[in-house]
XYZ file of C-alpha atoms in Angstrom:
652
model
C 63.742 137.426 106.799
C 63.057 141.146 105.838
C 66.467 143.048 104.926
C 66.030 145.371 108.070
C 65.239 142.584 110.382
C 67.936 141.970 113.132
C 69.893 138.723 112.912
C 69.047 138.049 116.565
C 65.623 138.196 116.243
C 63.469 135.304 117.686
C 63.630 132.064 115.715
C 59.978 131.365 116.491
C 57.911 130.448 119.427
C 59.622 127.701 121.705
C 56.834 125.276 120.576
C 57.304 125.955 116.909
C 61.325 125.673 117.168
C 60.845 122.440 119.079
C 58.250 120.893 116.582
C 60.673 121.708 113.693
C 63.671 120.341 115.626
C 61.948 117.263 116.210
C 60.761 116.605 112.604
C 64.059 117.322 110.947
C 64.925 113.752 109.462
C 68.516 113.958 110.210
C 70.155 113.030 113.645
C 70.762 116.216 115.586
C 72.531 116.352 118.870
C 73.425 119.101 121.333
C 76.249 118.236 124.148
C 77.412 120.308 126.800
C 80.619 120.408 128.889
C 83.796 118.410 128.909
C 81.787 115.057 129.681
C 79.755 115.736 126.402
C 76.437 115.753 128.519
C 73.278 115.390 126.146
C 71.134 118.507 126.524
C 69.092 117.995 123.374
C 68.261 115.037 120.943
C 65.817 115.196 118.388
C 63.301 112.360 117.190
C 65.821 110.804 114.760
C 68.694 110.813 117.459
C 66.554 109.149 120.045
C 65.606 106.458 117.539
C 69.139 105.490 116.775
C 69.566 104.759 120.347
C 66.734 102.044 120.030
C 66.182 100.484 123.533
C 67.844 103.102 125.735
C 65.876 105.253 127.861
C 66.755 108.714 129.840
C 69.168 109.848 127.187
C 69.034 113.694 127.986
C 70.912 114.843 130.850
C 73.544 111.813 130.691
C 77.244 111.818 129.367
C 77.246 110.251 125.586
C 79.646 107.868 126.918
C 76.970 106.284 129.459
C 74.502 106.331 126.674
C 76.506 104.558 124.157
C 79.409 102.888 125.840
C 79.957 100.584 122.666
C 81.527 103.851 120.787
C 84.411 103.444 123.328
C 87.719 102.768 121.268
C 86.042 103.585 117.856
C 87.643 107.134 117.923
C 84.025 108.971 118.333
C 84.745 110.164 121.881
C 88.319 110.952 121.009
C 86.795 113.289 118.228
C 84.338 114.840 120.486
C 86.962 115.854 122.965
C 89.175 117.239 120.173
C 86.286 119.463 119.075
C 85.832 120.581 122.577
C 89.273 121.041 123.581
C 90.356 122.994 120.108
C 87.065 124.774 119.602
C 87.167 123.810 115.832
C 84.571 121.938 113.917
C 85.177 118.528 112.474
C 83.442 116.807 109.370
C 83.712 113.191 108.760
C 82.570 111.358 105.729
C 81.394 107.723 105.504
C 82.878 106.495 108.744
C 82.204 102.845 109.864
C 80.650 102.629 113.255
C 79.622 99.442 115.345
C 76.450 100.124 117.162
C 74.466 98.191 119.633
C 70.797 98.617 118.697
C 69.074 95.806 120.513
C 70.881 96.130 123.787
C 72.066 92.486 123.602
C 75.775 93.265 123.003
C 75.818 92.325 119.599
C 77.177 95.149 117.361
C 75.778 96.047 113.874
C 77.685 97.783 111.293
C 76.470 101.242 110.054
C 78.058 103.949 108.080
C 77.702 107.667 108.920
C 78.538 111.068 107.773
C 78.895 113.697 110.625
C 79.672 117.481 111.365
C 80.517 118.382 115.108
C 80.560 122.072 115.537
C 81.189 123.720 118.777
C 78.952 126.115 120.673
C 80.203 128.927 123.008
C 79.315 130.846 126.034
C 78.838 134.608 125.971
C 82.499 135.194 126.836
C 83.788 133.067 123.936
C 84.514 129.824 125.864
C 83.538 126.579 124.379
C 80.064 125.330 125.965
C 79.662 122.027 123.975
C 78.815 121.254 120.500
C 75.770 120.538 118.234
C 76.321 117.226 116.104
C 74.547 116.728 112.690
C 74.540 112.868 111.769
C 73.494 111.334 108.433
C 73.401 107.493 107.908
C 74.682 106.724 104.569
C 74.770 102.996 104.859
C 72.552 102.304 102.110
C 74.603 104.403 99.955
C 77.861 102.928 100.748
C 76.710 99.476 100.387
C 75.182 100.266 96.792
C 78.457 101.694 96.010
C 80.522 98.663 97.562
C 78.264 96.280 95.577
C 78.826 98.407 92.403
C 82.536 98.408 92.958
C 82.640 94.648 93.746
C 80.995 94.133 90.310
C 83.838 96.078 88.442
C 86.591 94.479 90.956
C 88.425 92.985 88.035
C 88.579 95.962 85.848
C 89.382 98.168 88.679
C 92.211 96.048 89.773
C 93.729 96.179 86.089
C 93.266 99.853 85.997
C 94.919 100.210 89.401
C 97.885 97.947 88.165
C 98.626 100.210 85.103
C 98.158 103.453 87.012
C 99.044 103.046 90.660
C 102.831 102.640 90.256
C 103.439 103.753 93.965
C 101.723 100.762 95.389
C 102.960 98.350 92.661
C 106.699 99.384 93.689
C 105.617 99.051 97.460
C 104.021 95.544 97.072
C 107.150 94.173 95.293
C 109.344 95.421 98.234
C 107.021 93.875 100.987
C 106.265 90.079 101.493
C 103.841 88.638 99.146
C 102.071 86.963 102.065
C 102.522 86.054 105.744
C 103.091 82.389 106.692
C 100.335 80.158 107.792
C 101.419 78.472 111.025
C 99.397 75.872 113.270
C 99.875 77.650 116.444
C 99.856 81.462 115.452
C 97.752 83.646 112.920
C 99.133 86.577 111.708
C 97.870 89.836 109.627
C 99.354 92.896 108.348
C 98.083 96.216 106.926
C 100.329 98.729 104.993
C 98.843 101.964 104.090
C 100.304 104.907 102.129
C 100.448 108.497 103.402
C 97.231 110.549 102.452
C 99.392 113.885 101.786
C 102.394 112.571 100.173
C 101.358 109.587 97.659
C 104.917 108.222 97.113
C 106.601 104.743 97.885
C 107.689 104.724 101.493
C 110.222 103.177 103.657
C 108.094 101.159 106.155
C 108.537 97.275 106.105
C 107.531 94.231 107.891
C 108.324 90.446 107.781
C 107.375 87.010 109.217
C 109.924 84.382 109.021
C 109.281 80.895 110.317
C 112.582 79.620 111.946
C 113.956 76.037 111.679
C 113.286 75.226 115.206
C 109.585 76.090 115.206
C 109.799 79.594 116.451
C 108.586 82.547 114.605
C 110.390 85.793 114.010
C 108.602 89.015 113.152
C 110.011 92.311 112.040
C 108.665 95.903 111.665
C 110.923 98.838 110.413
C 110.899 102.148 109.082
C 113.252 104.018 106.681
C 113.745 107.755 106.912
C 112.004 109.397 103.759
C 109.875 108.727 101.009
C 110.183 107.903 97.308
C 111.959 105.100 95.520
C 115.217 105.830 97.094
C 113.662 105.184 100.503
C 111.641 102.205 99.255
C 114.670 100.524 97.662
C 116.672 100.944 101.114
C 113.668 99.501 103.061
C 114.094 96.465 100.550
C 117.812 96.129 101.354
C 117.341 96.164 105.014
C 114.383 93.686 104.915
C 116.526 91.256 103.125
C 119.308 91.638 105.448
C 117.181 91.129 108.356
C 115.178 88.108 106.922
C 118.493 86.396 105.857
C 119.768 87.149 109.457
C 116.759 85.654 111.153
C 116.426 82.578 108.989
C 120.192 81.955 109.636
C 119.458 81.786 113.292
C 121.123 84.909 114.403
C 118.296 85.669 116.847
C 117.013 88.993 118.103
C 120.271 90.419 119.118
C 122.250 89.093 116.348
C 119.897 90.394 113.617
C 119.753 93.852 115.181
C 123.784 93.654 114.991
C 123.603 92.755 111.243
C 121.081 95.375 110.531
C 123.085 97.997 112.142
C 126.348 97.046 110.493
C 124.639 97.130 107.057
C 122.648 100.353 107.887
C 125.923 102.266 108.602
C 127.148 101.646 105.259
C 125.133 104.165 103.164
C 123.201 107.287 103.775
C 119.730 106.038 102.779
C 119.611 103.295 105.414
C 121.237 105.334 108.329
C 118.921 106.197 111.159
C 116.331 103.736 110.125
C 114.292 102.368 112.936
C 113.336 98.514 113.672
C 111.614 96.117 116.137
C 112.456 92.537 116.155
C 110.624 89.789 118.036
C 110.917 86.135 118.302
C 107.946 83.750 119.508
C 107.850 80.323 120.654
C 104.448 79.351 119.570
C 104.272 76.465 122.023
C 105.450 77.854 125.119
C 104.680 81.555 124.453
C 108.051 82.678 125.239
C 108.629 86.108 123.442
C 111.818 87.885 122.997
C 111.884 91.671 121.788
C 114.566 94.266 121.208
C 114.398 97.679 119.089
C 116.375 100.424 117.339
C 114.822 103.813 118.288
C 111.226 102.000 117.328
C 108.181 102.591 119.297
C 107.351 99.809 121.745
C 104.954 96.774 120.729
C 102.074 95.881 122.869
C 99.840 93.028 123.596
C 96.047 92.907 123.294
C 95.241 90.458 126.199
C 92.478 87.814 125.874
C 90.624 89.758 128.889
C 90.286 92.978 126.845
C 93.353 95.290 127.949
C 96.701 96.054 126.572
C 99.988 95.248 128.106
C 103.090 97.198 126.679
C 106.392 95.276 125.977
C 108.997 98.091 127.155
C 112.628 98.175 127.233
C 115.221 96.594 124.966
C 115.683 99.707 123.162
C 118.766 101.501 121.550
C 119.572 104.294 119.052
C 118.709 104.125 115.404
C 120.334 101.805 112.906
C 124.035 102.865 111.869
C 124.438 105.748 114.269
C 126.878 103.891 116.505
C 124.382 103.240 119.398
C 125.220 100.600 121.879
C 123.748 97.068 121.404
C 120.261 96.517 123.210
C 119.583 93.851 125.665
C 116.536 92.090 124.486
C 113.661 91.784 127.073
C 111.546 88.655 127.561
C 107.679 88.349 128.018
C 105.101 85.786 127.474
C 102.237 85.591 125.138
C 99.657 83.739 126.274
C 96.980 81.686 124.252
C 94.575 84.090 122.324
C 96.756 87.326 123.022
C 97.617 89.450 120.176
C 101.260 91.005 119.690
C 101.025 94.343 117.759
C 104.054 95.808 115.997
C 103.727 99.078 114.180
C 105.460 102.073 112.709
C 105.099 105.591 114.100
C 102.645 106.756 111.042
C 100.151 105.333 113.080
C 100.800 107.210 116.313
C 102.089 110.513 115.135
C 99.071 112.913 115.130
C 98.795 116.602 114.826
C 98.201 118.432 118.032
C 98.872 115.418 120.097
C 101.894 114.164 122.036
C 103.479 110.672 121.200
C 102.113 109.249 124.459
C 98.602 110.419 123.721
C 99.051 108.725 120.100
C 100.180 105.524 122.019
C 97.323 105.369 124.277
C 94.842 106.042 121.254
C 96.465 103.239 119.357
C 96.273 100.815 122.230
C 92.558 101.621 123.072
C 91.556 101.146 119.259
C 93.247 97.951 119.001
C 91.680 96.620 122.154
C 88.090 97.754 121.034
C 88.751 96.285 117.534
C 89.875 92.919 118.917
C 86.945 92.581 121.392
C 83.942 93.734 119.322
C 81.203 91.139 119.111
C 80.252 91.740 115.432
C 77.405 90.052 113.806
C 78.272 87.718 111.010
C 77.487 88.994 107.425
C 79.316 92.221 107.879
C 82.317 93.421 105.981
C 84.283 93.411 109.273
C 86.962 90.550 109.622
C 85.516 87.812 111.623
C 89.117 86.770 113.148
C 90.366 88.717 116.042
C 93.792 89.343 114.535
C 92.390 90.336 111.175
C 89.917 92.896 112.875
C 92.869 94.367 114.957
C 95.022 94.770 111.749
C 92.132 96.151 109.733
C 90.176 98.350 111.862
C 92.981 99.746 113.914
C 94.658 101.009 110.899
C 91.350 102.171 109.394
C 90.104 103.929 112.627
C 93.531 105.756 113.529
C 93.448 107.352 110.051
C 90.008 109.290 110.952
C 91.554 112.073 113.134
C 93.284 114.558 110.996
C 91.887 113.608 107.813
C 94.065 110.425 107.388
C 97.484 109.207 107.760
C 100.151 111.792 107.629
C 102.765 109.167 107.146
C 103.168 105.694 105.685
C 101.554 103.468 108.540
C 102.168 99.652 109.051
C 100.890 97.292 111.668
C 101.696 93.654 112.118
C 99.476 91.604 114.564
C 100.438 88.041 115.618
C 97.886 85.964 117.546
C 99.142 82.772 119.501
C 96.212 80.397 119.176
C 94.907 78.039 121.832
C 95.423 74.961 119.694
C 96.716 73.788 116.325
C 93.886 73.113 113.638
C 92.628 69.727 113.509
C 93.732 67.433 110.464
C 91.332 66.950 107.781
C 90.247 63.363 106.938
C 87.684 62.789 103.949
C 86.385 59.535 102.291
C 85.913 60.295 98.798
C 82.998 58.174 96.893
C 83.912 56.484 93.976
C 81.918 58.651 91.656
C 82.469 62.029 89.954
C 80.264 63.774 92.539
C 83.041 62.803 95.035
C 85.152 65.670 93.714
C 82.480 68.212 94.875
C 82.734 66.884 98.350
C 86.423 66.913 98.812
C 86.919 70.293 96.996
C 84.272 71.646 99.502
C 85.988 69.874 102.541
C 89.389 70.929 101.690
C 88.370 74.649 100.681
C 86.505 74.933 104.259
C 89.677 73.492 106.006
C 92.015 75.953 104.312
C 89.656 78.734 105.169
C 89.567 77.576 108.728
C 93.290 77.549 108.857
C 93.624 81.065 107.172
C 95.269 80.203 103.932
C 95.035 82.845 101.230
C 92.888 82.901 97.973
C 95.808 82.077 95.600
C 97.405 79.247 97.353
C 94.134 77.607 98.569
C 92.857 77.717 94.924
C 95.993 76.037 93.711
C 96.130 73.338 96.303
C 92.337 72.572 95.757
C 92.892 72.168 91.944
C 96.128 69.990 92.494
C 94.252 67.737 95.050
C 91.237 67.428 92.536
C 93.575 66.147 89.957
C 94.772 63.723 92.142
C 91.440 62.430 93.238
C 90.344 62.304 89.576
C 93.119 60.162 88.762
C 92.078 57.940 91.916
C 88.335 57.746 90.703
C 89.074 57.441 86.931
C 92.141 55.397 86.658
C 92.638 53.388 89.777
C 89.433 51.769 89.639
C 88.181 50.164 86.554
C 85.244 48.746 88.611
C 83.484 50.487 91.456
C 85.077 49.318 94.639
C 82.956 47.149 96.976
C 82.853 49.746 99.806
C 81.934 52.658 97.491
C 85.250 54.593 98.724
C 87.272 55.922 95.602
C 89.960 57.550 97.787
C 90.786 58.776 101.160
C 92.303 62.481 101.397
C 94.246 63.723 104.560
C 95.664 67.127 105.187
C 97.746 68.779 107.813
C 99.614 71.936 108.379
C 103.239 71.585 109.560
C 105.056 73.886 111.930
C 107.206 75.214 109.025
C 104.093 76.386 107.247
C 103.583 73.692 104.614
C 100.497 71.846 103.861
C 100.847 68.111 103.519
C 97.931 66.316 101.549
C 97.620 62.613 100.897
C 95.335 61.167 98.499
C 95.195 57.355 98.751
C 93.264 54.685 96.902
C 93.295 50.887 96.923
C 93.339 50.490 93.314
C 96.175 50.553 90.483
C 96.537 53.437 87.986
C 95.964 52.563 84.529
C 98.078 54.178 81.690
C 96.351 56.972 79.682
C 95.601 56.011 76.146
C 97.755 57.558 73.481
C 94.773 59.565 72.130
C 93.892 60.823 75.575
C 94.446 64.573 74.671
C 94.238 66.215 78.208
C 94.439 62.903 79.915
C 97.764 62.111 81.391
C 98.485 65.314 82.266
C 97.083 65.407 85.711
C 100.668 64.755 87.256
C 102.271 67.625 85.067
C 99.356 70.078 86.437
C 99.895 69.049 90.009
C 103.552 69.741 89.835
C 102.929 73.068 88.383
C 100.595 74.073 91.061
C 102.385 72.857 94.303
C 105.781 72.619 95.366
C 106.163 68.909 95.698
C 104.254 65.585 94.284
C 105.376 62.093 95.336
C 103.812 58.985 94.109
C 104.017 55.721 95.676
C 102.473 52.588 94.400
C 102.362 49.180 95.791
C 99.891 46.066 96.129
C 97.778 47.825 98.600
C 97.194 50.821 96.141
C 98.428 54.208 95.082
C 99.395 57.150 97.367
C 99.934 60.758 96.066
C 101.321 63.092 98.476
C 101.454 66.777 97.774
C 103.433 69.304 99.923
C 103.327 73.023 99.454
C 104.183 76.162 101.446
C 100.920 78.174 102.212
C 100.716 82.002 102.983
C 97.847 84.451 103.488
C 97.231 87.713 101.995
C 98.711 90.937 103.003
C 96.579 94.221 102.802
C 98.745 96.863 100.994
C 96.935 100.107 99.757
C 96.061 103.644 100.317
C 93.819 104.818 103.310
C 90.204 103.843 102.768
C 90.956 100.615 100.784
C 88.706 97.690 101.405
C 89.848 96.279 104.652
C 87.510 93.144 104.946
C 88.920 89.686 104.685
C 88.556 88.139 101.495
C 85.698 85.581 101.381
C 86.314 82.728 99.021
C 83.564 81.809 96.808
C 82.910 77.979 97.027
C 80.027 77.875 94.919
C 80.228 74.404 92.806
C 77.651 75.162 89.971
C 79.048 75.403 86.407
C 77.090 78.458 84.386
C 77.481 79.957 81.323
C 76.383 83.302 79.772
C 76.549 84.202 76.044
C 76.962 87.679 74.901
C 77.541 88.346 71.343
C 80.311 85.897 70.432
C 81.647 85.625 74.074
C 80.824 82.617 76.123
C 81.541 83.562 80.080
C 81.880 80.396 81.847
C 81.968 80.378 85.928
C 82.250 77.401 88.429
C 84.159 74.183 88.223
C 85.023 72.492 84.795
C 85.894 68.906 85.927
C 84.855 65.465 85.333
C 81.398 66.065 86.633
C 80.631 69.099 84.547
C 82.901 68.756 81.575
C 80.373 67.250 79.237
C 77.896 70.408 80.119
C 80.908 72.672 79.415
C 81.498 70.973 75.986
C 77.992 71.058 74.677
C 77.595 74.662 75.422
C 80.839 75.579 73.645
C 79.442 73.788 70.825
C 76.257 75.372 71.121
C 77.607 78.877 71.110
C 79.793 78.172 68.285
C 76.598 76.737 66.272
C 78.693 73.473 65.641
C 81.530 75.379 64.029
C 79.333 77.859 62.082
C 80.734 81.006 63.977
C 83.992 82.031 65.830
C 83.394 81.962 69.527
C 85.610 83.233 72.478
C 85.440 81.402 75.747
C 86.043 83.611 78.827
C 87.485 81.206 81.588
C 88.445 84.005 84.126
C 85.394 82.974 86.125
C 86.336 79.174 86.060
C 87.010 78.028 89.789
C 88.415 74.731 88.388
C 89.848 73.806 85.294
C 90.987 70.149 85.602
C 92.553 67.822 83.086
C 89.168 66.888 81.976
C 88.825 70.409 80.922
C 92.266 70.272 78.995
C 91.057 67.089 77.054
C 87.915 68.906 76.240
C 89.567 72.108 75.006
C 91.957 69.917 72.940
C 88.889 68.240 71.335
C 87.146 71.479 70.509
C 90.173 73.231 69.051
C 90.278 70.290 66.465
C 86.672 70.556 65.944
C 86.076 74.331 66.032
C 88.570 76.433 63.884
C 87.335 79.658 65.242
C 87.735 78.719 68.949
C 89.502 81.347 70.972
C 89.991 81.441 74.928
C 90.187 84.300 77.338
C 92.136 83.702 80.528
C 94.301 86.206 82.390
C 97.628 84.799 83.422
C 96.755 84.971 87.112
C 93.558 83.022 86.774
C 93.152 79.432 87.674
C 92.655 78.483 83.670
C 95.398 80.827 82.703
C 97.721 78.856 84.803
C 96.715 75.561 83.401
C 96.551 76.610 79.961
C 100.328 77.570 80.239
C 101.134 74.177 81.508
C 99.175 72.219 78.967
C 99.977 73.398 75.555
C 97.057 75.345 75.162
C 98.490 78.975 75.839
C 98.642 79.957 72.203
C 94.596 80.022 72.152
C 94.932 82.457 74.929
C 97.507 84.328 73.293
C 95.645 84.457 69.788
C 92.847 85.946 72.058
C 94.879 88.756 73.775
C 96.016 89.718 70.309
C 92.713 89.996 69.066
């Protein structure tokens, strides 16, 4: 444009302008009116709509109804109402590309800019959308490859989340008739420990108590006050005080000191068998139920003033949670939104949770598959989009009443080393279906593997006639404990004096689970393992990974030698231990050079592996081990007299 050319000169001929608009590779939309009627869509925009016809002239809600509840239409409404642009970066959207109702995961960055009439009133908006899925997936893959180093860096630098995690439950109970999920995020604008808390307490009579609360303020003082209230509430519930008694106990405690006074809390007790639900709250926003039919039902009433302020005791309200319905408790950080009333925030929260719980998502995405996990993860994620993140800490606890308890596990183990692989796969898959977290599942699979190894190696000096070496049965009880029995028809033989790692199986089992009982008789030996199980809680800052952890159940032993470090991944057990021994000797050149064996990737470190390491340390003077204290191998090394090798490695 020439310097003296007026800015309002024609942009070109209509045909040239349209051609340029059509060829722009980015997605461009133009909407008009409060219903956001499509008045223009370039070729790239129309292509994103796939099978849809007749796009121009229709409201975008009709064109893409699957966006309801994903905070897209709400953002359009906000731009039109406030007349201010909104920019979003790398937002996850689930879209229906083929018209079959199956939603696919895509990531987009976008800019919504209002357009105006001649009198200055808002006419509509233009929307620029860039698909950034490939970039997000590449970055996600790179981040996953560096997950362990990032975890260690975060543990050293992020004192806020370390403090918060120490105050919140380490996990949620795994129960046969309910499934729980929780999400906690730190405020975007004030990265400090907060006063939000939640808890879930299985009661002796088979019921489940859940609590969500909020202490005024931020920082270590608020977090410590939260920890005290959580402990008081948890003890009251476990002691059978019920909803009203627990609130009374919390109210008395909160009145004693300034930091706990005026806190809010919601307490609910659910009978998983009947669905009977009792709820009461102290100045806390009401819970709601995501129904199986795709709607939200509020549980209102039973509310009094904040804790410790002299408010009268509330009268609990009663409701019924039907099979497959999800009870949602939360803190006000999810619903307090700049420029919106509390009622608008509550309505948006319910809409978003319903959409998250009823989206039909393609397998293989990072979106959690279980409904209760989707509600916890996606609701908190999406409610942080408007306004650039959560202005306050946000907590959500979701409780789904399941239609039926999980079926018990029963596996016959062939009397051969490969039987270990079969039982590990079956038990790991069963624990995954039940919802057990990564750490508890790993410990239990490891302990059961030891019991099965004893049955296969010690109970049967000769192969049994029917080829069955042991039978493994597992069941989840109403208190959140898994009971596993490993039964064989033989008699265990004593370990020889020079067995090295052998004979340590029982010690390892007892170090990995809560209780181990061994019963012997003429008919054989039965080992019973009992341990409480929990599932992981997602605690982090907004934008952290929200997908459910998927366990790697790969069974192949693999090694990689780089310089003088031999990295080992997969199981080291009776089936693979000789390969492990051979590769360590090979890496050490028979003792000619020092070698460090990195065991962080070992999914199983059995008593056979312990024996092999005892043998190797005798033959290889320069053997060193690397195993972090929370890894499978690290926990076993600490139990079996080999921790000095790991300590020497750490010092090196």
